[in-house]
mmCIF file of C-alpha atoms and ligand atoms in Angstrom:
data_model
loop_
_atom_site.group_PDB
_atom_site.id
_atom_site.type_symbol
_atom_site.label_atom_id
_atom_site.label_comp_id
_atom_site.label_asym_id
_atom_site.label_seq_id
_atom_site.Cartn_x
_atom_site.Cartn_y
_atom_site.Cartn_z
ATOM 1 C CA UNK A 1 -4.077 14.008 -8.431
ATOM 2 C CA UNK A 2 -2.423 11.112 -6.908
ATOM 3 C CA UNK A 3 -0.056 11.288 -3.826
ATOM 4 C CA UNK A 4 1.712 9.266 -1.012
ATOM 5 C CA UNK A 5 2.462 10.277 2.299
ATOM 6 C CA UNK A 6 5.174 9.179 3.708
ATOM 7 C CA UNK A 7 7.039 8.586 7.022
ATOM 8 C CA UNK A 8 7.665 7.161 9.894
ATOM 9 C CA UNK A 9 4.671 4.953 12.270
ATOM 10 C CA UNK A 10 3.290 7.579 13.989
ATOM 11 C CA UNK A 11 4.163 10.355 11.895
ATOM 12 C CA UNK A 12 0.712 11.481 11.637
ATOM 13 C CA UNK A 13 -0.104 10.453 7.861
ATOM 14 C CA UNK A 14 -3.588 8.892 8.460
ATOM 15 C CA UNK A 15 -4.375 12.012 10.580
ATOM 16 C CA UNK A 16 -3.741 14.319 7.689
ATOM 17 C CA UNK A 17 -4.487 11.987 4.857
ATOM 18 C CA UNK A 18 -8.234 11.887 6.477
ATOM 19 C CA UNK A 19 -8.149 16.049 6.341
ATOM 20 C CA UNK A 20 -7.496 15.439 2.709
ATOM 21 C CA UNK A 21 -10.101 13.289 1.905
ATOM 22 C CA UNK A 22 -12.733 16.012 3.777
ATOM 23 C CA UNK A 23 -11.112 18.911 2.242
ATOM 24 C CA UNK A 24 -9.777 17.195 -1.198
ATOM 25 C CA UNK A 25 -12.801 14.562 -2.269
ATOM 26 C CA UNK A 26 -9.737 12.123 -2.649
ATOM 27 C CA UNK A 27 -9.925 8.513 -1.920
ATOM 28 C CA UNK A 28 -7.317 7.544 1.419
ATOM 29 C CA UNK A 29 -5.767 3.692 0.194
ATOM 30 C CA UNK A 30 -4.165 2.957 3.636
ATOM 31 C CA UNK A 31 -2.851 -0.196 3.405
ATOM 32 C CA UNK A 32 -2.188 -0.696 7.296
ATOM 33 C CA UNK A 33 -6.624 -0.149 7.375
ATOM 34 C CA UNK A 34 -6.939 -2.655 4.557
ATOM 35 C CA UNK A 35 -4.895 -5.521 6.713
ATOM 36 C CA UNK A 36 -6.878 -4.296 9.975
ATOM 37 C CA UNK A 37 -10.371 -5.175 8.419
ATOM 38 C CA UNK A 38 -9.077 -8.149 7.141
ATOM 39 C CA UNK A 39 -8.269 -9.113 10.774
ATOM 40 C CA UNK A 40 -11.745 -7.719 12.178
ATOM 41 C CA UNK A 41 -13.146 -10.100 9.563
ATOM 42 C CA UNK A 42 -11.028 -12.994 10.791
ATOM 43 C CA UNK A 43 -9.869 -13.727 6.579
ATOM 44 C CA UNK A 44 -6.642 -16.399 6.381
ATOM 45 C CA UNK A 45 -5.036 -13.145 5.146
ATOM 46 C CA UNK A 46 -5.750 -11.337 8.640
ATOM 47 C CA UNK A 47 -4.868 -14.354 10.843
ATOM 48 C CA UNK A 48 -1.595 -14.205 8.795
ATOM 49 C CA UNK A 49 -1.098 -10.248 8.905
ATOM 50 C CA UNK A 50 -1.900 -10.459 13.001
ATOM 51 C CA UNK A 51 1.241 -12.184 13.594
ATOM 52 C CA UNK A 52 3.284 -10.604 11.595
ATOM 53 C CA UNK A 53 2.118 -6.863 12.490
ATOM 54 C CA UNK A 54 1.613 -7.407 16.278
ATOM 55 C CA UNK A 55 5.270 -8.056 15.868
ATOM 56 C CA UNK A 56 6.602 -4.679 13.799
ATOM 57 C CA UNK A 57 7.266 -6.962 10.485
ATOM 58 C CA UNK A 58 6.521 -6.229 6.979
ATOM 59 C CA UNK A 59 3.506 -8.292 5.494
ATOM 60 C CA UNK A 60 4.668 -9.584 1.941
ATOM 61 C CA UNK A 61 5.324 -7.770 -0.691
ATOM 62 C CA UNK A 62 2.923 -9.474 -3.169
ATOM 63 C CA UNK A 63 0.338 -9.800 -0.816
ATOM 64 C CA UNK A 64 0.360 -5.599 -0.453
ATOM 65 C CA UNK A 65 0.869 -5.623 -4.316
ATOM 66 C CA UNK A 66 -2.490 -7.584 -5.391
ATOM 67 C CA UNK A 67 -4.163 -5.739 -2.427
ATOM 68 C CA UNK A 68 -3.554 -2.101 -3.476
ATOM 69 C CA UNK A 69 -3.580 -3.102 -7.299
ATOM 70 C CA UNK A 70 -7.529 -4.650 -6.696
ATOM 71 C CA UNK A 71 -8.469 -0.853 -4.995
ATOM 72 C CA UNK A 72 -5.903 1.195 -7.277
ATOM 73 C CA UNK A 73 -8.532 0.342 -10.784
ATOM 74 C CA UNK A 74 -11.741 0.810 -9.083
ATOM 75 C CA UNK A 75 -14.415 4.046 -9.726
ATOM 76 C CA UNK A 76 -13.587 5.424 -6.649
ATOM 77 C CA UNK A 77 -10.187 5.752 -7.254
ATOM 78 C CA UNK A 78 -10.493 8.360 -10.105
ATOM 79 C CA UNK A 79 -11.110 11.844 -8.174
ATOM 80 C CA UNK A 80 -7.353 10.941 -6.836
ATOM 81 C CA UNK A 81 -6.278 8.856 -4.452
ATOM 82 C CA UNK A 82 -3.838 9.335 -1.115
ATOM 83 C CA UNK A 83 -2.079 6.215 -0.641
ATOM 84 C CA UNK A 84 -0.958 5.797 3.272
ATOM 85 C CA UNK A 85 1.580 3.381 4.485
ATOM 86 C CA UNK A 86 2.297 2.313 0.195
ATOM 87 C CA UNK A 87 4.784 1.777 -0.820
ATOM 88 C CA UNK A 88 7.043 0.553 2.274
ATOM 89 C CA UNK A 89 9.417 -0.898 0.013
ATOM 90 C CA UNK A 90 11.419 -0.604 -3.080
ATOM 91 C CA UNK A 91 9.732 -3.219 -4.363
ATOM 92 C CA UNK A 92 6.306 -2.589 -3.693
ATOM 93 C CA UNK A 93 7.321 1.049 -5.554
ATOM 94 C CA UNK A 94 8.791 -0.512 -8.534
ATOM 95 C CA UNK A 95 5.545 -2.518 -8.543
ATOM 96 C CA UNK A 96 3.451 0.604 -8.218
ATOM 97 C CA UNK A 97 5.809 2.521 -10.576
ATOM 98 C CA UNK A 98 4.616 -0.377 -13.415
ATOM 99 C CA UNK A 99 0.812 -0.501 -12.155
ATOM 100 C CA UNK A 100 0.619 3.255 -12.645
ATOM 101 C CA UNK A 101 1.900 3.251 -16.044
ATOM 102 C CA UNK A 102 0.194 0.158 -17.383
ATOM 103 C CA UNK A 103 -3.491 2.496 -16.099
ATOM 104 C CA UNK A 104 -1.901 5.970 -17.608
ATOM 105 C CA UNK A 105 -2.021 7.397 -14.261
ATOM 106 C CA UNK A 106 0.940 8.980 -12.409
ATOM 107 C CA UNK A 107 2.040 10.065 -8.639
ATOM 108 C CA UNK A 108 2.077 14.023 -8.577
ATOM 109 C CA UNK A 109 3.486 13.972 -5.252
ATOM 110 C CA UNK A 110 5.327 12.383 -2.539
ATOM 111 C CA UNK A 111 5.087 13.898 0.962
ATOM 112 C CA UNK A 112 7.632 12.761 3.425
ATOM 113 C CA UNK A 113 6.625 13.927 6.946
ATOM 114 C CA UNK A 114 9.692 14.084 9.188
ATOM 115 C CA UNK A 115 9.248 13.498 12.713
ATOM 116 C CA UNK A 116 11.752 13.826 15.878
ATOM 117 C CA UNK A 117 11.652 9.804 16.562
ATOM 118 C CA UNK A 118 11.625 10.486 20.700
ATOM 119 C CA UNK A 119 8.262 12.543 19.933
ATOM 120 C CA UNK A 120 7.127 9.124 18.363
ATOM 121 C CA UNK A 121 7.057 6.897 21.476
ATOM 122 C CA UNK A 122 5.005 9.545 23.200
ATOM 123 C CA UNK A 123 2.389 9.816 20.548
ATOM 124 C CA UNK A 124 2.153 6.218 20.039
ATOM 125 C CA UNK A 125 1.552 5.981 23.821
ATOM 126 C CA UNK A 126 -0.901 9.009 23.478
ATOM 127 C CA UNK A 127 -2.326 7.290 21.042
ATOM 128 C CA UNK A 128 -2.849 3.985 22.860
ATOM 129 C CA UNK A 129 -4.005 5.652 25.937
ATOM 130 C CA UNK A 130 -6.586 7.781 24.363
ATOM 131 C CA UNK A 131 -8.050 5.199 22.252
ATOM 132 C CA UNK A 132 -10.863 2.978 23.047
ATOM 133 C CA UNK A 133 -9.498 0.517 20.440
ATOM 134 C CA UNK A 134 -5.805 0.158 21.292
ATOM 135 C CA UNK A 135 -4.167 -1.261 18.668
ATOM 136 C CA UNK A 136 -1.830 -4.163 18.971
ATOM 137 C CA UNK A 137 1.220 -2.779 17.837
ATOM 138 C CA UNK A 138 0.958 0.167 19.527
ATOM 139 C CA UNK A 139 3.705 0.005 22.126
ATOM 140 C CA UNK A 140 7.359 1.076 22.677
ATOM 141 C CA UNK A 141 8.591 -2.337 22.157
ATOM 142 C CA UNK A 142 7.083 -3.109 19.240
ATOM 143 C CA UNK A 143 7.026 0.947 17.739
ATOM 144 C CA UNK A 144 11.133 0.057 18.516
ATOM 145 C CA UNK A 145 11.193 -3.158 15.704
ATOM 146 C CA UNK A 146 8.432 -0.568 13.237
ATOM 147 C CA UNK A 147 11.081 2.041 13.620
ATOM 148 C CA UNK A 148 14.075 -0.565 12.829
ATOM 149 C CA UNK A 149 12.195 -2.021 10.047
ATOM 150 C CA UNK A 150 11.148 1.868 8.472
ATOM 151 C CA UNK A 151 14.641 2.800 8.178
ATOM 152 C CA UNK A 152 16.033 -0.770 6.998
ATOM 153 C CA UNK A 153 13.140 -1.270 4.211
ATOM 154 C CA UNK A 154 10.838 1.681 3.717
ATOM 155 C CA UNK A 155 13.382 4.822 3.670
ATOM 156 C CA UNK A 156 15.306 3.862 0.725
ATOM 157 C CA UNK A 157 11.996 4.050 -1.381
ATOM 158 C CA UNK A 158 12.905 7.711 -0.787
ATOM 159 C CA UNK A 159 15.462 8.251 -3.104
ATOM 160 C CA UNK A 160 13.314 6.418 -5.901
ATOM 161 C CA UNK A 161 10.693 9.724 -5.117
ATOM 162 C CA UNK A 162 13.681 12.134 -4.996
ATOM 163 C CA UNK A 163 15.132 11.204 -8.533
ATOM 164 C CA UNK A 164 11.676 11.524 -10.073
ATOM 165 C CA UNK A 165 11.532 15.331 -8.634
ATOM 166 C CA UNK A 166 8.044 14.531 -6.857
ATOM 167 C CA UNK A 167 9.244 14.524 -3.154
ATOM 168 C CA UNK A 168 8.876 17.339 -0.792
ATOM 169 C CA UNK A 169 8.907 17.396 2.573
ATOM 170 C CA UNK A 170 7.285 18.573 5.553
ATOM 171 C CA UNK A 171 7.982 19.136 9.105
ATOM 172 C CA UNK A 172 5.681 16.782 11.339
ATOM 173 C CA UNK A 173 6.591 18.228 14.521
ATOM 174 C CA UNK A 174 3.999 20.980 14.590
ATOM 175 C CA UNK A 175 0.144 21.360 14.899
ATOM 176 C CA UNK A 176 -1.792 19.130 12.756
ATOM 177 C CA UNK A 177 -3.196 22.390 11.507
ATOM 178 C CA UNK A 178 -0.124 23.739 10.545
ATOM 179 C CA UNK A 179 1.264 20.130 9.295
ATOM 180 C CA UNK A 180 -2.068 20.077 6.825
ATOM 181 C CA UNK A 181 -1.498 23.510 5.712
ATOM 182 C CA UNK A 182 2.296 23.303 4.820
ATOM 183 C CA UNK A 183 0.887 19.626 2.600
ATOM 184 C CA UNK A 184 -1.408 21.934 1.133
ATOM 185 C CA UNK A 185 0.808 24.742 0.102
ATOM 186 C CA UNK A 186 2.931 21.651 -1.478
ATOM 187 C CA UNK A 187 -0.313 20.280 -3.809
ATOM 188 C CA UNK A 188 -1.253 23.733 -4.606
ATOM 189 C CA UNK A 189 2.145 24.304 -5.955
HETATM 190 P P1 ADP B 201 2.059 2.786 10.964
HETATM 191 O O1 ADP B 201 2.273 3.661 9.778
HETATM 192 O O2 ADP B 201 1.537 3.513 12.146
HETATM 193 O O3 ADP B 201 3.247 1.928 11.283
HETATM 194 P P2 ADP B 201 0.152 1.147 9.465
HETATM 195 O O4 ADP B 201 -1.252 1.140 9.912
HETATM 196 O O5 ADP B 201 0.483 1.822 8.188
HETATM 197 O O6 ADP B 201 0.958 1.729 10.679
HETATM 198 O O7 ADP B 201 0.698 -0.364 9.358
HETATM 199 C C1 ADP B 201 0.624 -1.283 10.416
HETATM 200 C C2 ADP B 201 1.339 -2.591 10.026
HETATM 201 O O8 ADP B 201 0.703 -3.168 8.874
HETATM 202 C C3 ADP B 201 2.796 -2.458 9.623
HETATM 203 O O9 ADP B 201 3.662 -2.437 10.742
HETATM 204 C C4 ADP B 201 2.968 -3.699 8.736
HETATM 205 O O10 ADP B 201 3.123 -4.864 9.515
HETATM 206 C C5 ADP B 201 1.648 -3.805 8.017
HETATM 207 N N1 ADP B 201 1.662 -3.088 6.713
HETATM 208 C C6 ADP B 201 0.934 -1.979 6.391
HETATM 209 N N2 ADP B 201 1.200 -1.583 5.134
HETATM 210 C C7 ADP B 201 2.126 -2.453 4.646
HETATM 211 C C8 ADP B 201 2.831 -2.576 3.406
HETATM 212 N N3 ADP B 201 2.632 -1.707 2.405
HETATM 213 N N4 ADP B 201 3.713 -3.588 3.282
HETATM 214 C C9 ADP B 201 3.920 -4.469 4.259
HETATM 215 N N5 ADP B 201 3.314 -4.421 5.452
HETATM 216 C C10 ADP B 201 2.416 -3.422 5.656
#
């Protein structure tokens, strides 16, 4: 089984997709991880990334293409995968629409997780306070621009998920317990 969560930055989708891959044996493709090890191991395509992300922006859509299409084929992808922060535009899911088809494979489901976007700067604040390893873009101005740019770019991939029947939706808000039971309930369905 193949699925995407969706939402908003700071919506809580690596949280739960990592409960998934514990619980589920499925491989977590989060693309926002992929360009953050590229910039630990200073590649031109990190140095690039840096500027872009430390500034709420959308790294190119080719560049996010060839990078989920090179993980997408591999062995490990085959028990399932969850991708995380792919597709973030309509582009990037006609792209994985035709990458998916060309391999035989298919999405089974798209999870939205809708969040109260107040709640958001306090998490992402949370977030930066309680980690060791704050992250660059991990602050109200810049969550501000991620927000702008998630509604402008990334929510009308939505209604490409809604037409196919595949998306459901799940309330964010609540414990991560409860969050990664209700995503559950939606798989096992
Ligand atoms: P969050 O979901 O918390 O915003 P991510 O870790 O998914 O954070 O992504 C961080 C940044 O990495 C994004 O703001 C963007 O600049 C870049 N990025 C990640 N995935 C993509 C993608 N699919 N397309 C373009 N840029 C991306």
């Amino acid at each position: 089984m193949n699925i995407i969560l969706f939402g908003p930055p700071g919506a809580g989708k690596g949280t739960q997709a990592e409960k998934l891959v514990v619980e589920r044996s499925m491989v977590q493709l989060s693309t926002g991880d992929m360009l953050r090890a590229e910039i630990s191991n200073n590649t031109d395509l990190g140095i690039q990334a840096k500027e872009i992300m430390d500034t709420g922006g959308l790294v190119s859509d080719d560049i996010m293409i060839k990078m989920i299409e090179s993980r997408f084929g591999s062995d490990e992808a085959k028990n399932g995968v969850i991708l995380d922060g792919f597709p973030r535009t309509v582009k990037q899911a006609e792209a994985l629409d035709e990458m998916l088809t060309q391999n035989q494979l298919v999405i089974n489901h798209v999870i939205e997780i809708s969040v109260d976007e107040n709640a958001l700067f306090e998490r992402i604040e949370r977030r930066a306070n309680e980690s060791d390893n704050v992250r660059d873009d991990d602050n109200a101005e810049v969550l501000r621009q991620r927000l702008k740019v998630y509604h402008d770019n990334t929510a009308p991939v939505l209604p490409f998920y809604r037409k196919k029947g595949i998306l459901s939706q799940v309330d964010g808000m609540m414990s991560i317990e409860e969050v990664a039971k209700n995503i559950n309930e939606v798989l096992d369905s």
